[in-house]
Coordinates of C-alpha atoms (C1' of nucleotides) in Angstrom, one line a residue:
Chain A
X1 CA 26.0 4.1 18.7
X2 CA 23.3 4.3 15.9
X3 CA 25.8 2.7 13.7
X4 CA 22.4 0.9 13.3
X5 CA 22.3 3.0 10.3
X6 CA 25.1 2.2 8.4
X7 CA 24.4 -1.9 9.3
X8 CA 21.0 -2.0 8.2
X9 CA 20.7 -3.3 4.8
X10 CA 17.2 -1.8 4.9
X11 CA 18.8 1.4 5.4
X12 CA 20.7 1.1 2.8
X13 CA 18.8 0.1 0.5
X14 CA 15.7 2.0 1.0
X15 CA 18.1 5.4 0.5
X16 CA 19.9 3.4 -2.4
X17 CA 16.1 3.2 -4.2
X18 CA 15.8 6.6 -3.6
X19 CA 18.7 8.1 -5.3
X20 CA 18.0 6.1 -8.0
X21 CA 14.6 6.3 -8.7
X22 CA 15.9 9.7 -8.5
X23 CA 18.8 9.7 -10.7
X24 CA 15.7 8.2 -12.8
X25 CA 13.3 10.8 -13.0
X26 CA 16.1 13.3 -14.0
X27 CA 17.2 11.2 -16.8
X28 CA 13.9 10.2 -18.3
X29 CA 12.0 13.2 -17.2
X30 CA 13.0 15.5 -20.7
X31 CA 11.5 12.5 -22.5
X32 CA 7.6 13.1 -20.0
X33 CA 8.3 9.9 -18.2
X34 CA 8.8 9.1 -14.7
X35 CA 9.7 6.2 -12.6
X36 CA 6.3 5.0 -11.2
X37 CA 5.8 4.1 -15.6
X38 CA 8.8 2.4 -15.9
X39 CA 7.5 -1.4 -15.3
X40 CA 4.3 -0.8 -16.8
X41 CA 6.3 0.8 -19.9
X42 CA 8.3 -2.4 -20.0
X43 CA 5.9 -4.5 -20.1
X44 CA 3.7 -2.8 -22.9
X45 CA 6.6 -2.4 -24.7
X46 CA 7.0 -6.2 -24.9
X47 CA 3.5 -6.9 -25.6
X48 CA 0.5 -4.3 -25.6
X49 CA -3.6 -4.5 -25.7
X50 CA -3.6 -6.1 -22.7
X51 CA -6.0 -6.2 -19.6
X52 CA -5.0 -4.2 -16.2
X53 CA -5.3 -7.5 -14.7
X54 CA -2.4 -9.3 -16.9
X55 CA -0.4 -6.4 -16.8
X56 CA -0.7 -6.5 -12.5
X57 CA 0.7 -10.0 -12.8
X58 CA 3.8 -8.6 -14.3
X59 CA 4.2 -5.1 -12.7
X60 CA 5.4 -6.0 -9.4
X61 CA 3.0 -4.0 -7.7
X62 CA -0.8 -3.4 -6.3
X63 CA -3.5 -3.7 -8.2
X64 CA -4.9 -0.8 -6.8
X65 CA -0.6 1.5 -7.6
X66 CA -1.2 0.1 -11.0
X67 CA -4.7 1.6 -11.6
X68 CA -3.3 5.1 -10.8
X69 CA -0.4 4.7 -12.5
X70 CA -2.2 4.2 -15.6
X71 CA -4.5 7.0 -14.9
X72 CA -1.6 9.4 -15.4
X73 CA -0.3 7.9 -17.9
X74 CA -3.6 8.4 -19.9
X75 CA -3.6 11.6 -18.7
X76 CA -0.3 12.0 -20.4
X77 CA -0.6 10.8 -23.5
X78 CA 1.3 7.6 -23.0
X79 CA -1.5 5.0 -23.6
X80 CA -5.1 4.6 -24.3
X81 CA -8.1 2.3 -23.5
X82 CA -10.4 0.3 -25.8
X83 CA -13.5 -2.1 -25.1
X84 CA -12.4 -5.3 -24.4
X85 CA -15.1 -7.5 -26.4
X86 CA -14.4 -10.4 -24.1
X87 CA -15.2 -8.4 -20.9
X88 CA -17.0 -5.9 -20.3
X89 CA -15.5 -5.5 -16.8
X90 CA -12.1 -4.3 -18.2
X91 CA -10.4 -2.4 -21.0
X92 CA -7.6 -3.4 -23.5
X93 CA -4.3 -1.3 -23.0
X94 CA -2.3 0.2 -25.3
X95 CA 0.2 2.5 -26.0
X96 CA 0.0 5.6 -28.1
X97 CA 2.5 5.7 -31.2
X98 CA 4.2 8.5 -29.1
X99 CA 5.1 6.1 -26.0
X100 CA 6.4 3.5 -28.5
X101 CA 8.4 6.3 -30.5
X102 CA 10.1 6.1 -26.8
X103 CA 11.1 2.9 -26.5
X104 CA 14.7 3.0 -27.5
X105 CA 15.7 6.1 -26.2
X106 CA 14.0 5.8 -22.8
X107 CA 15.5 2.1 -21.9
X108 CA 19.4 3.4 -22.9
X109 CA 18.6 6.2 -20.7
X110 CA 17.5 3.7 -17.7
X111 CA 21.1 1.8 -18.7
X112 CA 22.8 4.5 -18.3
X113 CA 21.1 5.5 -14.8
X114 CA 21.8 1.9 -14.2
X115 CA 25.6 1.6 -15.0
X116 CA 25.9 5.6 -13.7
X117 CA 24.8 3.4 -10.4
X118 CA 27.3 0.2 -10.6
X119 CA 30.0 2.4 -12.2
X120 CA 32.3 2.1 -8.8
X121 CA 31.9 -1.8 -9.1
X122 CA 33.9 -3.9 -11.2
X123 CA 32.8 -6.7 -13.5
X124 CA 32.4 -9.7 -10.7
X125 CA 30.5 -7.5 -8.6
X126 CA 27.6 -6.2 -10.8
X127 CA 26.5 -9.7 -11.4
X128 CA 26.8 -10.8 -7.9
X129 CA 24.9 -7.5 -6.4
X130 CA 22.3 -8.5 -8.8
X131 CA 22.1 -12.1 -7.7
X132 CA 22.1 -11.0 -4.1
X133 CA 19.2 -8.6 -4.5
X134 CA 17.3 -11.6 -6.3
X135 CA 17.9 -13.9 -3.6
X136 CA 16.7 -11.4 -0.8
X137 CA 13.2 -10.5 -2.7
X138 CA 12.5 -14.5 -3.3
X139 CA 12.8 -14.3 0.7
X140 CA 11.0 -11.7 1.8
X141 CA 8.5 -13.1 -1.4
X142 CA 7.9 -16.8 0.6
X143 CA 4.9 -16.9 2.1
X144 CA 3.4 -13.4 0.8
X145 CA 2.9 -14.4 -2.6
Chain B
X1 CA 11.9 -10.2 -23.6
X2 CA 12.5 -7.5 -21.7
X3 CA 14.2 -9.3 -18.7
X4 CA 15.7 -5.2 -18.8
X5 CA 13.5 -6.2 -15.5
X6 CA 15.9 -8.9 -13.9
X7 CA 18.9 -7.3 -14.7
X8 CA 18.6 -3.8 -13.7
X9 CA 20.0 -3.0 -10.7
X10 CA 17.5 0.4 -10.4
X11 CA 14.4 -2.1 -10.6
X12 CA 15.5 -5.0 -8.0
X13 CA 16.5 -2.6 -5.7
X14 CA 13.1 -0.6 -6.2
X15 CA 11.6 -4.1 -5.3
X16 CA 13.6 -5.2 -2.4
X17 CA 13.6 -1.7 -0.9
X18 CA 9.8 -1.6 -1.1
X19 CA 9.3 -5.5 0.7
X20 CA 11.9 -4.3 3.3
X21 CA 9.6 -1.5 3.8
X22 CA 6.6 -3.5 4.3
X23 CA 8.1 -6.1 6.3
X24 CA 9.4 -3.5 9.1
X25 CA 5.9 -1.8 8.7
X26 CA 4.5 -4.9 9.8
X27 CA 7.0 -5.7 12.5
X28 CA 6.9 -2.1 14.6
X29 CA 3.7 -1.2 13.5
X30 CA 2.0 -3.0 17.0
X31 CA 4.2 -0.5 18.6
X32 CA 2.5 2.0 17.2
X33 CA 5.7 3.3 15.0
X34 CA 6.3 3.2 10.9
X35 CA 9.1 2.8 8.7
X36 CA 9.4 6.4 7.4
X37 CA 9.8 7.5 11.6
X38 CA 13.0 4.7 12.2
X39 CA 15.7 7.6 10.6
X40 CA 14.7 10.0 12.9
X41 CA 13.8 7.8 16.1
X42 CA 17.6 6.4 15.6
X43 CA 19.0 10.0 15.9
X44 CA 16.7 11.1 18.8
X45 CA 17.4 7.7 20.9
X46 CA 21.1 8.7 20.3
X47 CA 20.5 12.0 21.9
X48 CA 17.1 14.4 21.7
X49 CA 16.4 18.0 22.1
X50 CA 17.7 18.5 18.9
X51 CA 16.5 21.6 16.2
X52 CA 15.0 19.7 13.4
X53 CA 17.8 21.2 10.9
X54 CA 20.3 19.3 13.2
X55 CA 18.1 16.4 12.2
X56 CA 18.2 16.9 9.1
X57 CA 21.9 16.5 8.9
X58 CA 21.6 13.1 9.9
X59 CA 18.8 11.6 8.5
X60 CA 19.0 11.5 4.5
X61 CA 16.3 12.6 4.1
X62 CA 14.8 16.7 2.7
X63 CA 14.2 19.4 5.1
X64 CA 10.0 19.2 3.8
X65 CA 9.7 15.2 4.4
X66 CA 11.3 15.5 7.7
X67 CA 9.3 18.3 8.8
X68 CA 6.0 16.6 7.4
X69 CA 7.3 13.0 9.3
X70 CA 7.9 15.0 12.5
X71 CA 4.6 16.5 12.9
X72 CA 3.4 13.0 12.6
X73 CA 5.8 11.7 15.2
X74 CA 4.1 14.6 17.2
X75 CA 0.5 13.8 16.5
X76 CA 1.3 10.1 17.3
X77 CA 3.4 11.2 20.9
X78 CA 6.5 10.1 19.9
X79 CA 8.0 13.7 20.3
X80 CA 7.4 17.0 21.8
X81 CA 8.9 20.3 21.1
X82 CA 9.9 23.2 23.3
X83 CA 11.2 26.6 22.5
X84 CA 14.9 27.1 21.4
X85 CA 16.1 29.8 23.8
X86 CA 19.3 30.5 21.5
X87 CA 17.2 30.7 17.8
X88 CA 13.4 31.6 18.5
X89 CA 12.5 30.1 14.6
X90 CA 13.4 26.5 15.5
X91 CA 12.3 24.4 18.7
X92 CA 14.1 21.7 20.5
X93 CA 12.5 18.0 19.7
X94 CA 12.2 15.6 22.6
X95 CA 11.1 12.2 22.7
X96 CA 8.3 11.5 25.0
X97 CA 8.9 8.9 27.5
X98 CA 6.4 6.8 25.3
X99 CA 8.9 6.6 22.4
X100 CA 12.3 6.5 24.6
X101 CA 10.3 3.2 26.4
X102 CA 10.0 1.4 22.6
X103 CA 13.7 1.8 21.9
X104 CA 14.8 -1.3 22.8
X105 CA 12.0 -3.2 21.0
X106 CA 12.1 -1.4 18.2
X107 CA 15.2 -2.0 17.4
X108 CA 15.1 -5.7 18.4
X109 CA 12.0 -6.0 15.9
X110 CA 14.0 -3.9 12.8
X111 CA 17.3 -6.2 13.5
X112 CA 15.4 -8.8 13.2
X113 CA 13.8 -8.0 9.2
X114 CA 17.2 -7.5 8.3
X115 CA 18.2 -10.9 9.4
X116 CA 15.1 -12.0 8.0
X117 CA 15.6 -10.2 4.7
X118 CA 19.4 -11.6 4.8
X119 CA 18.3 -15.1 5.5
X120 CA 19.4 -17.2 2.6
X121 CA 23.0 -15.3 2.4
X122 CA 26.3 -16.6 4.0
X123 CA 28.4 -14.9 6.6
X124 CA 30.8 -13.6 3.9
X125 CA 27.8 -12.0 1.4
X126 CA 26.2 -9.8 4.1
X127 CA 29.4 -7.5 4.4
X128 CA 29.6 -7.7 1.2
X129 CA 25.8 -6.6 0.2
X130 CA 26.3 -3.8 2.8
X131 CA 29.9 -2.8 1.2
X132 CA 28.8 -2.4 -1.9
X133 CA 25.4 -1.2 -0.9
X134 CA 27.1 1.7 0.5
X135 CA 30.0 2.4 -2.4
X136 CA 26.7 2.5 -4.9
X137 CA 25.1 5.4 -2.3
X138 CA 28.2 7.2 -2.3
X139 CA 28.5 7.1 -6.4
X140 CA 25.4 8.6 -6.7
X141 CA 25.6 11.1 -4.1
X142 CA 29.0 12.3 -5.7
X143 CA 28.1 16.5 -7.0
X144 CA 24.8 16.2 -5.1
X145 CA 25.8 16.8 -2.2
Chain C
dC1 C1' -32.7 -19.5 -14.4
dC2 C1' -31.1 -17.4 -9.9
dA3 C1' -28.6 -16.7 -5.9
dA4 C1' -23.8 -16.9 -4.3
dT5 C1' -19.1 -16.2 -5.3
dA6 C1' -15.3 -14.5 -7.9
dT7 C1' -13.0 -11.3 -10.7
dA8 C1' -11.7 -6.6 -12.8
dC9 C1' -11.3 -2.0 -11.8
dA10 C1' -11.9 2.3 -9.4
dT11 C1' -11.6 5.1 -5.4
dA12 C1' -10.7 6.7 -0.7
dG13 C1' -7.4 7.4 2.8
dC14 C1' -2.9 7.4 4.4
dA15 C1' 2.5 7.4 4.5
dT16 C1' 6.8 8.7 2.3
dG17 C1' 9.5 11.5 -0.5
dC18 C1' 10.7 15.3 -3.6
dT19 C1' 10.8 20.1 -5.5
dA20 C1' 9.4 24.8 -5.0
dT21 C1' 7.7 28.5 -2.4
dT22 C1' 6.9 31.4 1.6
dC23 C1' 7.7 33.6 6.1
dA24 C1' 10.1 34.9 10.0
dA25 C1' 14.1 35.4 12.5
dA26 C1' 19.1 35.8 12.6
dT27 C1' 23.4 37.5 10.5
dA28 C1' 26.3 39.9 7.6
dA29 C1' 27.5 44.1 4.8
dG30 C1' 27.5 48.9 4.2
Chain D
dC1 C1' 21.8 51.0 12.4
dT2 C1' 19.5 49.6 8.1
dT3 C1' 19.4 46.8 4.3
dA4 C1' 20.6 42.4 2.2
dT5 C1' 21.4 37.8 2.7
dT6 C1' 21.1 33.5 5.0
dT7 C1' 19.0 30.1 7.7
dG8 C1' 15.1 27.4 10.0
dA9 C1' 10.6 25.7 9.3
dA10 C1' 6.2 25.2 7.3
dT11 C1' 3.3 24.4 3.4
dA12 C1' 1.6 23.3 -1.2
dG13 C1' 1.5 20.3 -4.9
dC14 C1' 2.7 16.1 -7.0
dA15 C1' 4.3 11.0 -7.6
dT16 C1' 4.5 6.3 -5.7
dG17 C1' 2.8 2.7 -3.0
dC18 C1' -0.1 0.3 0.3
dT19 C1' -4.6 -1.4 2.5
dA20 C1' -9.3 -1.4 2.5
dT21 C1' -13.7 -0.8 0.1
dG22 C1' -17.1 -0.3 -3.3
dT23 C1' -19.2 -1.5 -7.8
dA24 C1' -20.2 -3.8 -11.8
dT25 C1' -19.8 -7.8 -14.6
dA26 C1' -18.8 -12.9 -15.0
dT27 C1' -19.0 -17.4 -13.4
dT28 C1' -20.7 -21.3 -10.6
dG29 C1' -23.8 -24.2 -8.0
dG30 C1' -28.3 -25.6 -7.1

DNA sequence: CCAATATACATAGCATGCTATTCAAATAAG
DNA sequence: CTTATTTGAATAGCATGCTATGTATATTGG
């Protein structure tokens, strides 16, 4: 028996997020970046000086992941915190001119782990995995969130 | 912009692997077991007194995070280990009667988050999420392994 | 204005996983 | 038979993530 295994889809894709968050942290690693920053790259990327608190509504993750993960990445250089005149409770966010220097190459190496990943699918099934996945987060999602 | 977010395949599998996760943590955690010990519980229920590099073999996972998750299973008294008579560096693992009791449960309760997880898709998408679930896994382990 | 509540972060503690290293026992090479 | 290599496990060190708490600052209700 024990084809459990094979037939669980949270089997599969709990070892299919490993190997590539993996595959990942090989590719990006030369540049000093790992995984755990990718989101919170992303999102400062788009739009930086920002609070911890707007960036947790975007990161999909704890307050509590995101607070470490931003600890190492001020430990590594990658951003830095000022004052936030509007509250003194938090700090405004922002990345160092190295971490944007980053940008370009770091999100073409994430495509290429990405299509490295998809590259035994062909062109109907990309978009349908993706679609798929979306539609089984939004249901795990209902009720928790 | 940066819906790089929605359409990469590393990130929405990151997500969904990580609420799959949760959810079975939630649903076998009453009996006293976690996600991380379902690899290696599936292998023991299908037969025990196993060497943990045996294990190994069958759960995709390294030699150091199953040794680490065994000792846990043992400080919980899920398993027990007793000297291998052929090969005096490894021991046998053996389920305790505890943990060959919560088979049946357990894997009622994990069945159930995938169809939970799986919810909103049709009879003809689940093969297909598994399918190419699996092809992805195998392109990636391709010169790994 | 002040007590009660809410919000923003930080930290502790734990589970999973990985890589790298170490140690002992078993095997292979000579 | 020794030495060299391989194999089975354990451990250290680190990254991610989660839940639960603690602490300080803001905000609200009286």
């Amino acid at each position: 028996m024990s084809h459990f295994k094979d037939q669980s889809s949270g089997y599969l894709v709990n070892h299919l997020a490993r190997l590539m968050e993996q595959a990942l942290a090989e590719a990006i690693g030369p540049l000093g970046l790992s995984p755990g920053q990718f989101p919170t790259l992303l999102a400062l990327w788009e739009r930086d000086g920002r609070t911890q608190a707007e960036l947790v509504r975007e990161v999909d993750v704890e307050q509590a992941t995101l607070a470490l993960t931003l600890k190492r990445m001020e430990r590594d250089g990658l951003i830095q915190r000022k004052p936030n005149p509007d509250d003194s409770r938090s700090r405004l966010i922002y990345l160092t001119p190295h971490a944007k220097a980053l940008e370009e190459r770091a999100l073409a190496l994430a495509a290429g782990v990405n299509d490295q990943a998809l590259a035994d699918l062909d062109d109907k099934e990309v978009p349908h995995l993706l679609s798929l996945a979306a539609r089984m987060i939004q249901t795990l999602r209902k009720g928790t969130d």
